[in-house]
Short mmCIF file of C-alpha atoms and ligand atoms in Angstrom, two decimals:
data_model
loop_
_atom_site.label_atom_id
_atom_site.label_comp_id
_atom_site.label_asym_id
_atom_site.label_seq_id
_atom_site.Cartn_x
_atom_site.Cartn_y
_atom_site.Cartn_z
CA PHE A 18 -14.06 -1.75 10.32
CA ILE A 19 -14.99 0.91 12.87
CA SER A 20 -12.20 3.15 14.09
CA LYS A 21 -12.73 5.97 16.53
CA PRO A 22 -10.99 9.30 16.01
CA VAL A 23 -8.98 10.90 18.84
CA PRO A 24 -10.78 14.18 19.55
CA GLY A 25 -8.81 17.28 18.54
CA LYS A 26 -5.97 15.25 17.02
CA TYR A 27 -4.89 14.64 13.44
CA ILE A 28 -3.47 11.72 11.51
CA LEU A 29 -0.62 12.47 9.11
CA VAL A 30 -0.75 10.39 5.92
CA THR A 31 2.44 10.54 3.87
CA GLY A 32 2.03 9.47 0.24
CA GLY A 33 -1.71 9.97 0.73
CA ALA A 34 -2.33 11.02 -2.88
CA GLY A 35 -1.14 7.62 -4.15
CA TYR A 36 -3.07 4.43 -4.80
CA ILE A 37 -3.26 2.82 -1.34
CA GLY A 38 -2.89 6.18 0.41
CA SER A 39 -5.95 7.76 -1.23
CA HIS A 40 -8.10 4.72 -0.39
CA THR A 41 -6.92 4.84 3.22
CA VAL A 42 -7.58 8.59 3.45
CA LEU A 43 -11.11 7.85 2.21
CA GLU A 44 -11.73 5.19 4.88
CA LEU A 45 -10.23 7.43 7.58
CA CYS A 46 -12.52 10.31 6.57
CA LYS A 47 -15.53 8.00 6.50
CA ASN A 48 -14.70 7.08 10.12
CA GLY A 49 -14.54 10.76 11.13
CA HIS A 50 -10.75 11.07 11.47
CA ASP A 51 -9.09 14.40 10.74
CA VAL A 52 -6.42 13.70 8.16
CA VAL A 53 -3.51 15.75 6.79
CA VAL A 54 -1.73 14.55 3.64
CA VAL A 55 1.88 15.12 2.69
CA ASP A 56 3.00 14.01 -0.78
CA ASN A 57 5.60 15.18 -3.30
CA LEU A 58 3.35 13.93 -6.16
CA CYS A 59 6.26 12.10 -7.82
CA ASN A 60 3.89 9.23 -8.65
CA SER A 61 0.42 10.69 -8.14
CA VAL A 62 -1.82 13.70 -8.68
CA GLU A 63 -3.76 15.85 -6.22
CA ASP A 64 -7.02 15.01 -8.05
CA SER A 65 -7.18 11.72 -6.13
CA LEU A 66 -7.66 13.72 -2.93
CA LYS A 67 -10.12 16.11 -4.60
CA ARG A 68 -12.19 13.06 -5.46
CA VAL A 69 -11.96 11.75 -1.90
CA GLU A 70 -13.30 15.14 -0.80
CA ILE A 71 -16.20 14.77 -3.23
CA ILE A 72 -17.05 11.28 -1.97
CA THR A 73 -16.89 12.25 1.72
CA GLY A 74 -17.80 15.94 1.65
CA LYS A 75 -14.85 16.45 3.98
CA LYS A 76 -11.82 18.70 3.34
CA VAL A 77 -8.44 16.96 3.27
CA PRO A 78 -5.58 19.41 3.95
CA PHE A 79 -2.79 18.70 1.46
CA HIS A 80 0.88 19.79 1.64
CA LEU A 81 3.25 19.38 -1.29
CA VAL A 82 6.29 18.27 0.68
CA ASP A 83 8.95 15.61 0.25
CA VAL A 84 9.34 13.49 3.38
CA ARG A 85 13.12 13.89 3.10
CA ASP A 86 12.76 17.68 3.45
CA LYS A 87 13.10 17.95 7.22
CA GLU A 88 12.66 21.71 7.44
CA ASN A 89 9.27 21.71 5.74
CA LEU A 90 8.16 18.46 7.35
CA ASN A 91 8.92 19.96 10.77
CA LYS A 92 6.71 22.94 9.92
CA ILE A 93 3.80 20.55 9.34
CA PHE A 94 4.46 18.82 12.65
CA ASP A 95 4.47 22.30 14.27
CA GLN A 96 1.20 23.21 12.58
CA TYR A 97 -0.93 20.16 13.53
CA ASP A 98 -1.31 18.05 16.66
CA PHE A 99 -0.78 14.52 15.30
CA TRP A 100 -1.45 11.37 17.29
CA ALA A 101 -0.33 9.01 14.52
CA VAL A 102 1.40 8.83 11.16
CA ILE A 103 0.61 6.43 8.31
CA HIS A 104 3.67 6.30 6.10
CA PHE A 105 2.97 5.33 2.49
CA ALA A 106 5.42 7.75 0.82
CA GLY A 107 7.95 5.76 -1.15
CA LEU A 108 8.92 4.40 -4.52
CA LYS A 109 7.57 0.95 -5.39
CA SER A 110 8.80 -0.31 -8.74
CA VAL A 111 10.94 -3.44 -8.49
CA TYR A 112 12.05 -2.93 -12.09
CA GLU A 113 13.12 0.70 -11.60
CA SER A 114 14.89 -0.16 -8.35
CA VAL A 115 17.24 -2.51 -10.21
CA GLN A 116 18.20 0.35 -12.54
CA TYR A 117 18.47 3.01 -9.81
CA PRO A 118 19.21 1.30 -6.48
CA GLU A 119 20.56 4.50 -4.87
CA LYS A 120 17.38 6.39 -5.68
CA TYR A 121 15.37 3.71 -3.87
CA MET A 122 17.63 3.62 -0.82
CA ASN A 123 17.58 7.40 -0.60
CA ASN A 124 13.84 7.88 -1.02
CA ASN A 125 12.56 4.91 0.96
CA VAL A 126 15.15 4.74 3.74
CA GLU A 127 16.16 8.38 4.22
CA GLY A 128 12.53 9.46 3.81
CA THR A 129 11.54 7.11 6.63
CA ARG A 130 14.45 8.24 8.82
CA THR A 131 13.58 11.93 8.41
CA LEU A 132 9.92 11.29 9.15
CA VAL A 133 10.63 9.25 12.27
CA GLU A 134 13.09 11.88 13.52
CA CYS A 135 10.35 14.51 13.17
CA MET A 136 7.96 12.23 15.07
CA ILE A 137 10.46 11.79 17.89
CA GLU A 138 11.21 15.53 18.08
CA HIS A 139 7.48 16.28 18.26
CA LYS A 140 6.67 13.36 20.59
CA VAL A 141 4.30 11.74 18.08
CA ASN A 142 4.27 8.17 19.29
CA ASN A 143 2.53 6.06 16.63
CA ILE A 144 3.34 4.98 13.09
CA VAL A 145 1.79 2.53 10.64
CA PHE A 146 4.29 1.69 7.92
CA SER A 147 3.75 0.31 4.39
CA SER A 148 6.02 -2.66 4.18
CA SER A 149 5.87 -5.45 1.67
CA ALA A 150 5.79 -9.21 1.18
CA THR A 151 8.75 -8.57 -1.10
CA LEU A 152 10.85 -8.79 2.11
CA TYR A 153 10.37 -12.56 2.02
CA GLY A 154 12.16 -12.75 -1.35
CA GLU A 155 11.62 -16.03 -3.15
CA PRO A 156 9.99 -18.23 -0.48
CA LYS A 157 11.62 -21.67 -0.11
CA ASN A 158 8.32 -23.53 -0.36
CA MET A 159 4.70 -22.83 -1.26
CA ASP A 160 3.33 -22.70 2.30
CA PRO A 161 1.45 -19.57 3.37
CA LEU A 162 3.96 -17.09 4.79
CA THR A 163 3.82 -16.20 8.47
CA GLU A 164 5.62 -13.18 9.89
CA GLU A 165 8.37 -15.58 11.06
CA ALA A 166 9.29 -16.66 7.52
CA ASP A 167 12.90 -15.99 6.52
CA LEU A 168 13.60 -12.53 5.15
CA GLY A 169 15.73 -12.15 2.05
CA PRO A 170 14.76 -9.45 -0.40
CA ILE A 171 16.11 -10.13 -3.87
CA ASN A 172 15.96 -6.62 -5.33
CA PRO A 173 16.91 -3.08 -4.21
CA TYR A 174 13.26 -2.14 -3.68
CA GLY A 175 12.89 -5.00 -1.20
CA GLU A 176 16.18 -4.10 0.46
CA SER A 177 15.04 -0.51 0.90
CA LYS A 178 11.79 -1.65 2.56
CA LEU A 179 13.66 -3.98 4.94
CA LYS A 180 16.08 -1.19 5.81
CA ALA A 181 13.17 1.22 6.41
CA GLU A 182 11.60 -1.28 8.85
CA GLN A 183 14.96 -1.46 10.63
CA VAL A 184 15.32 2.33 10.77
CA ILE A 185 11.95 2.66 12.52
CA THR A 186 12.84 -0.09 14.99
CA GLU A 187 16.33 1.27 15.73
CA LEU A 188 15.19 4.85 16.27
CA PHE A 189 12.35 3.74 18.56
CA LYS A 190 14.89 1.70 20.54
CA GLU A 191 17.45 4.49 20.76
CA TYR A 192 14.94 7.13 21.90
CA GLU A 193 12.94 4.76 24.10
CA MET A 194 9.68 5.90 22.59
CA GLY A 195 7.37 5.05 19.72
CA GLN A 196 5.00 2.28 18.68
CA ALA A 197 4.77 0.86 15.18
CA CYS A 198 2.69 -1.49 13.10
CA LEU A 199 4.78 -2.65 10.14
CA LEU A 200 2.24 -3.92 7.61
CA ARG A 201 3.61 -6.27 4.97
CA TYR A 202 1.20 -6.03 2.06
CA PHE A 203 0.85 -8.88 -0.42
CA ASN A 204 -0.71 -7.86 -3.80
CA PRO A 205 -3.13 -4.94 -3.43
CA ILE A 206 -5.60 -4.56 -6.31
CA GLY A 207 -9.12 -3.23 -6.89
CA ALA A 208 -10.56 0.20 -6.26
CA ASP A 209 -13.21 2.00 -4.26
CA VAL A 210 -16.71 1.00 -5.35
CA SER A 211 -17.48 4.60 -6.43
CA GLY A 212 -15.19 4.15 -9.45
CA LEU A 213 -13.77 7.60 -8.66
CA ILE A 214 -10.35 6.64 -7.30
CA GLY A 215 -8.00 3.84 -8.28
CA GLU A 216 -4.54 2.78 -9.36
CA ASN A 217 -2.99 5.29 -11.74
CA PRO A 218 0.42 4.13 -13.01
CA LYS A 219 2.46 6.84 -14.72
CA ASP A 220 4.27 4.51 -17.14
CA ILE A 221 3.58 1.09 -18.61
CA PRO A 222 2.56 -0.98 -15.59
CA ASN A 223 4.72 -3.82 -14.30
CA ASN A 224 1.99 -5.24 -12.08
CA LEU A 225 -0.56 -7.71 -13.33
CA LEU A 226 -3.85 -5.91 -12.64
CA PRO A 227 -3.18 -2.52 -14.20
CA TYR A 228 -1.59 -4.34 -17.14
CA ILE A 229 -4.76 -6.37 -17.64
CA THR A 230 -7.15 -3.42 -17.32
CA GLN A 231 -5.06 -1.26 -19.67
CA THR A 232 -5.10 -4.11 -22.18
CA LEU A 233 -8.88 -4.25 -21.93
CA VAL A 234 -9.26 -0.53 -22.69
CA GLY A 235 -6.96 -0.91 -25.68
CA LYS A 236 -3.90 0.90 -24.31
CA LEU A 237 -1.80 -2.25 -24.45
CA GLU A 238 -1.96 -4.99 -27.04
CA TYR A 239 -1.98 -8.16 -24.98
CA LEU A 240 -0.99 -9.54 -21.61
CA ARG A 241 2.18 -11.56 -21.39
CA VAL A 242 1.63 -14.39 -18.92
CA PHE A 243 5.06 -14.95 -17.42
CA GLY A 244 5.39 -18.73 -17.51
CA ASN A 245 2.92 -21.61 -17.33
CA ASP A 246 5.31 -24.26 -16.06
CA TYR A 247 5.28 -23.44 -12.33
CA PRO A 248 4.25 -26.19 -9.91
CA THR A 249 0.81 -24.59 -9.39
CA ARG A 250 -2.80 -25.54 -10.26
CA ASP A 251 -2.56 -24.34 -13.85
CA GLY A 252 1.18 -23.69 -14.12
CA THR A 253 0.93 -19.89 -13.78
CA GLY A 254 2.13 -17.88 -10.76
CA VAL A 255 -0.11 -17.73 -7.68
CA ARG A 256 -0.40 -14.57 -5.57
CA ASP A 257 -2.41 -13.35 -2.62
CA TYR A 258 -4.41 -10.47 -4.11
CA VAL A 259 -5.99 -8.23 -1.49
CA HIS A 260 -8.69 -5.64 -2.15
CA VAL A 261 -7.30 -2.15 -1.58
CA VAL A 262 -10.37 -1.22 0.50
CA ASP A 263 -9.75 -4.22 2.78
CA LEU A 264 -6.12 -3.14 2.98
CA ALA A 265 -7.14 0.45 3.80
CA ASP A 266 -9.31 -0.95 6.62
CA GLY A 267 -6.26 -2.83 7.86
CA HIS A 268 -4.61 0.53 8.52
CA LEU A 269 -7.57 1.61 10.62
CA ALA A 270 -7.33 -1.67 12.52
CA ALA A 271 -3.61 -1.06 13.08
CA LEU A 272 -4.31 2.44 14.43
CA GLU A 273 -6.86 0.98 16.86
CA LYS A 274 -4.27 -1.53 18.05
CA LEU A 275 -1.68 1.18 18.68
CA ARG A 276 -4.16 3.30 20.57
CA GLU A 277 -5.40 0.38 22.64
CA ASN A 278 -1.82 -0.52 23.57
CA GLU A 279 -1.09 3.08 24.52
CA GLU A 280 -4.13 3.11 26.79
CA ILE A 281 -3.32 -0.26 28.38
CA ARG A 282 0.26 0.79 29.09
CA ALA A 283 -0.71 4.23 30.37
CA GLY A 284 2.86 5.50 30.12
CA ALA A 285 4.50 2.35 31.52
CA LYS A 286 7.57 1.13 29.64
CA ALA A 287 7.20 -1.74 27.17
CA SER A 288 9.80 -3.86 25.40
CA LEU A 289 10.73 -3.14 21.80
CA ASP A 290 8.98 -6.37 20.72
CA GLU A 291 5.79 -5.13 22.31
CA ARG A 292 6.11 -1.73 20.67
CA VAL A 293 7.02 -2.78 17.12
CA LEU A 294 4.39 -5.14 15.71
CA ILE A 295 4.60 -6.86 12.33
CA TYR A 296 1.59 -8.08 10.36
CA ASN A 297 1.10 -9.79 7.01
CA MET A 298 -1.73 -8.18 5.07
CA GLY A 299 -3.24 -10.71 2.71
CA THR A 300 -6.37 -12.82 2.42
CA GLY A 301 -4.70 -16.21 2.82
CA THR A 302 -6.10 -17.33 -0.54
CA GLY A 303 -4.01 -17.42 -3.70
CA TYR A 304 -5.14 -16.99 -7.29
CA SER A 305 -3.20 -17.87 -10.42
CA VAL A 306 -2.62 -15.44 -13.28
CA LEU A 307 -5.13 -17.33 -15.43
CA GLU A 308 -7.71 -17.30 -12.63
CA VAL A 309 -7.37 -13.53 -12.39
CA VAL A 310 -7.75 -13.27 -16.17
CA ASP A 311 -10.89 -15.38 -15.91
CA SER A 312 -12.36 -13.16 -13.17
CA MET A 313 -11.58 -10.07 -15.18
CA ASN A 314 -13.25 -11.56 -18.26
CA LYS A 315 -16.40 -12.09 -16.18
CA ALA A 316 -16.23 -8.64 -14.61
CA SER A 317 -15.74 -6.80 -17.88
CA GLY A 318 -17.77 -8.94 -20.25
CA LYS A 319 -14.71 -8.88 -22.49
CA GLU A 320 -11.84 -11.27 -23.10
CA VAL A 321 -8.30 -10.39 -22.00
CA PRO A 322 -5.97 -11.17 -24.92
CA TYR A 323 -2.86 -12.97 -23.65
CA LYS A 324 0.18 -14.96 -24.72
CA ILE A 325 2.25 -17.30 -22.60
CA THR A 326 5.88 -16.15 -22.47
CA ASP A 327 9.01 -17.10 -20.52
CA ARG A 328 9.09 -16.72 -16.76
CA ARG A 329 10.02 -13.28 -15.41
CA GLU A 330 13.29 -13.31 -13.51
CA GLY A 331 12.87 -13.29 -9.73
CA ASP A 332 9.24 -14.48 -9.75
CA ALA A 333 8.25 -17.17 -7.25
CA ALA A 334 5.70 -19.88 -8.06
CA GLN A 335 3.46 -18.95 -5.15
CA VAL A 336 3.38 -16.14 -2.59
CA VAL A 337 0.44 -16.38 -0.20
CA ALA A 338 0.05 -14.86 3.25
CA CYS A 339 -0.91 -16.49 6.48
CA PRO A 340 -3.02 -13.61 7.85
CA ALA A 341 -3.79 -15.35 11.17
CA LYS A 342 -1.82 -12.87 13.29
CA ALA A 343 -3.58 -9.83 11.80
CA ASN A 344 -6.93 -11.65 12.09
CA LYS A 345 -6.38 -12.38 15.77
CA GLU A 346 -4.54 -9.33 17.05
CA LEU A 347 -5.97 -6.60 14.81
CA LYS A 348 -9.38 -8.25 14.42
CA TRP A 349 -8.87 -7.56 10.72
CA TYR A 350 -10.61 -9.85 8.25
CA THR A 351 -10.77 -9.28 4.50
CA ARG A 352 -14.24 -9.13 2.94
CA PHE A 353 -13.71 -9.14 -0.82
CA ASP A 354 -12.78 -12.00 -3.16
CA VAL A 355 -11.05 -11.82 -6.51
CA ASN A 356 -14.31 -11.34 -8.43
CA VAL A 357 -15.12 -8.20 -6.45
CA MET A 358 -11.51 -7.00 -6.79
CA CYS A 359 -11.70 -7.37 -10.58
CA ALA A 360 -15.16 -5.80 -10.85
CA ASP A 361 -14.01 -2.76 -8.87
CA ALA A 362 -10.71 -2.45 -10.75
CA TRP A 363 -12.64 -2.62 -14.01
CA ARG A 364 -15.17 0.02 -12.91
CA TRP A 365 -12.29 2.40 -12.16
CA GLN A 366 -10.36 1.69 -15.37
CA SER A 367 -13.36 1.73 -17.72
CA GLN A 368 -14.71 4.98 -16.26
CA ASN A 369 -11.24 6.55 -16.16
CA PRO A 370 -9.28 5.14 -19.09
CA ASP A 371 -6.65 7.90 -18.67
CA GLY A 372 -6.58 7.74 -14.89
CA TYR A 373 -7.27 11.15 -13.39
CA GLU A 374 -6.83 12.89 -16.76
CA ASN A 375 -9.68 13.46 -19.23
CA PRO A 376 -12.51 12.30 -16.94
CA SER A 377 -15.35 10.46 -18.68
CA GLN A 378 -18.89 11.90 -18.74
CA PHE A 379 -19.86 9.39 -16.03
CA VAL A 380 -17.17 10.82 -13.77
CA LEU A 381 -17.88 14.44 -14.72
CA ASP A 382 -21.53 13.92 -13.76
CA LEU A 383 -20.46 12.63 -10.35
CA LEU A 384 -17.91 15.43 -9.86
P1 LIG B 25 1.93 5.01 -5.05
O1 LIG B 25 3.13 5.31 -5.86
O2 LIG B 25 0.60 5.14 -5.69
O3 LIG B 25 1.93 5.89 -3.72
C1 LIG B 25 3.11 6.35 -3.11
C2 LIG B 25 2.96 7.84 -2.89
O4 LIG B 25 4.12 8.36 -2.24
C3 LIG B 25 2.82 8.61 -4.21
O5 LIG B 25 1.71 9.49 -4.11
C4 LIG B 25 4.14 9.38 -4.33
O6 LIG B 25 3.96 10.60 -5.02
C5 LIG B 25 4.51 9.56 -2.88
N1 LIG B 25 5.94 9.73 -2.61
C6 LIG B 25 6.97 8.96 -3.04
N2 LIG B 25 8.13 9.41 -2.54
C7 LIG B 25 7.83 10.48 -1.76
C8 LIG B 25 8.61 11.35 -0.96
N3 LIG B 25 9.93 11.24 -0.87
N4 LIG B 25 7.98 12.35 -0.29
C9 LIG B 25 6.64 12.49 -0.36
N5 LIG B 25 5.86 11.70 -1.10
C10 LIG B 25 6.45 10.69 -1.80
O7 LIG B 25 2.11 3.54 -4.45
P2 LIG B 25 1.12 2.64 -3.61
O8 LIG B 25 0.84 1.42 -4.39
O9 LIG B 25 0.00 3.44 -3.09
O10 LIG B 25 2.08 2.22 -2.42
C11 LIG B 25 2.11 2.88 -1.18
C12 LIG B 25 3.19 2.27 -0.31
O11 LIG B 25 2.92 0.89 -0.15
C13 LIG B 25 4.58 2.36 -0.88
O12 LIG B 25 5.47 2.66 0.16
C14 LIG B 25 4.84 0.97 -1.44
O13 LIG B 25 6.20 0.64 -1.41
C15 LIG B 25 4.06 0.12 -0.46
N6 LIG B 25 3.61 -1.16 -1.06
C16 LIG B 25 2.89 -1.16 -2.21
C17 LIG B 25 2.48 -2.36 -2.79
C18 LIG B 25 1.73 -2.40 -4.09
O14 LIG B 25 1.74 -3.45 -4.74
N7 LIG B 25 1.07 -1.34 -4.50
C19 LIG B 25 2.81 -3.56 -2.15
C20 LIG B 25 3.54 -3.52 -0.96
C21 LIG B 25 3.94 -2.31 -0.43
C1 LIG B 26 1.73 -10.96 -10.12
C2 LIG B 26 1.72 -12.24 -10.94
C3 LIG B 26 3.64 -12.48 -12.37
C4 LIG B 26 2.64 -9.01 -14.89
C5 LIG B 26 5.09 -7.11 -6.95
C6 LIG B 26 6.24 -6.72 -6.09
C7 LIG B 26 5.84 -6.78 -4.64
C8 LIG B 26 4.58 -5.95 -4.36
C9 LIG B 26 3.49 -6.32 -5.30
C10 LIG B 26 5.30 -3.73 -3.70
C11 LIG B 26 3.10 -12.91 -11.02
C12 LIG B 26 2.38 -12.33 -13.19
C13 LIG B 26 2.61 -10.00 -13.93
C14 LIG B 26 2.47 -9.38 -16.27
C15 LIG B 26 2.26 -11.69 -15.57
N1 LIG B 26 4.80 -4.55 -4.54
N2 LIG B 26 2.43 -11.30 -14.25
N3 LIG B 26 2.29 -10.71 -16.54
O1 LIG B 26 5.55 -9.70 -8.67
O2 LIG B 26 3.78 -10.67 -7.14
O3 LIG B 26 4.73 -8.45 -6.66
O4 LIG B 26 3.97 -6.24 -6.65
O5 LIG B 26 5.76 -3.94 -2.63
O6 LIG B 26 6.90 -6.27 -3.95
O7 LIG B 26 7.31 -7.62 -6.33
O8 LIG B 26 3.22 -8.70 -8.57
O9 LIG B 26 1.58 -7.88 -10.19
O10 LIG B 26 4.01 -7.96 -10.85
O11 LIG B 26 2.77 -10.10 -10.59
O12 LIG B 26 2.10 -12.86 -15.88
O13 LIG B 26 2.51 -8.54 -17.17
O14 LIG B 26 1.38 -11.92 -12.28
O15 LIG B 26 4.52 -13.40 -12.94
O16 LIG B 26 2.87 -14.30 -11.02
P1 LIG B 26 4.40 -9.49 -7.80
P2 LIG B 26 2.90 -8.56 -10.10
#
């Protein structure tokens, strides 16, 4: 995807040291954008950005700031002339959110509110927000989900993401300014083809892909496949896995859309519906747990050890996106299938068994 920078202006990326953030910063830099990252590093390390700098040869200014810290966030808005914000900063564990719902509401909702208030005070008009398919809860049927599907998050993480979407919309309504793309991601996996950046969970992963790759490098004993009695092709859960590089490109496409709309309107007023756009970010194709295992076996030349266990509470049989709206309006099409996703995830994990710590010789040679 080609995205043109706005001369003299910066893009603020919150949570840019994290998994999806670092891949998006990489794609932005490759397209010549000037990027500034804000992250409190609660679930990431600055090395991800150092590696992005190595890949691109471009400096990425980094500020260790919490997005809820308005005083310091304001200083960053004073320092740089931003034309857009991409807001990844947030907590994302469904499991942890059930234990600490307040922590999730505070970080994800208040963080978003503080950020948007800073944008409004500094007249920064554009935001791309990391939302989630988790907003759809347990879908009533197995049809691909459009943006019109019923919302009904079934855990505090999902509630915090829905509330954050609402906070953006309400503040943009109240202040009669602002444009947003709310991107509802399905299941991002994979890594940049360099094998230098990737997903780096701090604890035992809850998500399927990091669990599989950590099993393959011997950090975990075996994969538990949560149920094989769903009404799906092979009885295991089906999800819409999307390559993180495709997803990163989706953010560039969203920025283009916001800029185009700004140019078309040329200052004229637009309705809230025209200013706040919602897009599902998935491929439209679902894969079962056992199909992913199979792809990973092929990619790694190894065999993922697994056992079938009971279903995990709250899991739906199938969650697949209808990406038609993003295809049409953002001109965003995914390029990579599950085999590429697994090959890239495996390259990252096998070359960096401890994530950003203890780099392998392969990585040291590239650094
Ligand atoms: P991640 O944890 O790797 O990245 C999030 C980043 O935000 C981390 O670097 C973390 O340190 C930072 N952060 C958290 N709270 C912060 C705060 N208050 N101030 C500043 N920085 C803060 O997660 P990710 O997978 O890259 O996800 C990015 C975003 O996408 C999150 O908002 C997540 O909810 C959303 N999302 C992720 C998925 C997924 O499966 N990975 C799916 C849908 C939506
Ligand atoms: C995928 C499939 C499991 C782990 C979650 C969040 C969602 C979004 C993406 C942030 C399911 C099965 C998993 C394991 C397994 N994140 N599985 N054994 O649940 O679709 O979505 O991450 O917004 O909000 O809910 O992703 O990777 O956990 O599971 O069998 O050890 O793999 O049952 O079918 P999920 P996941």
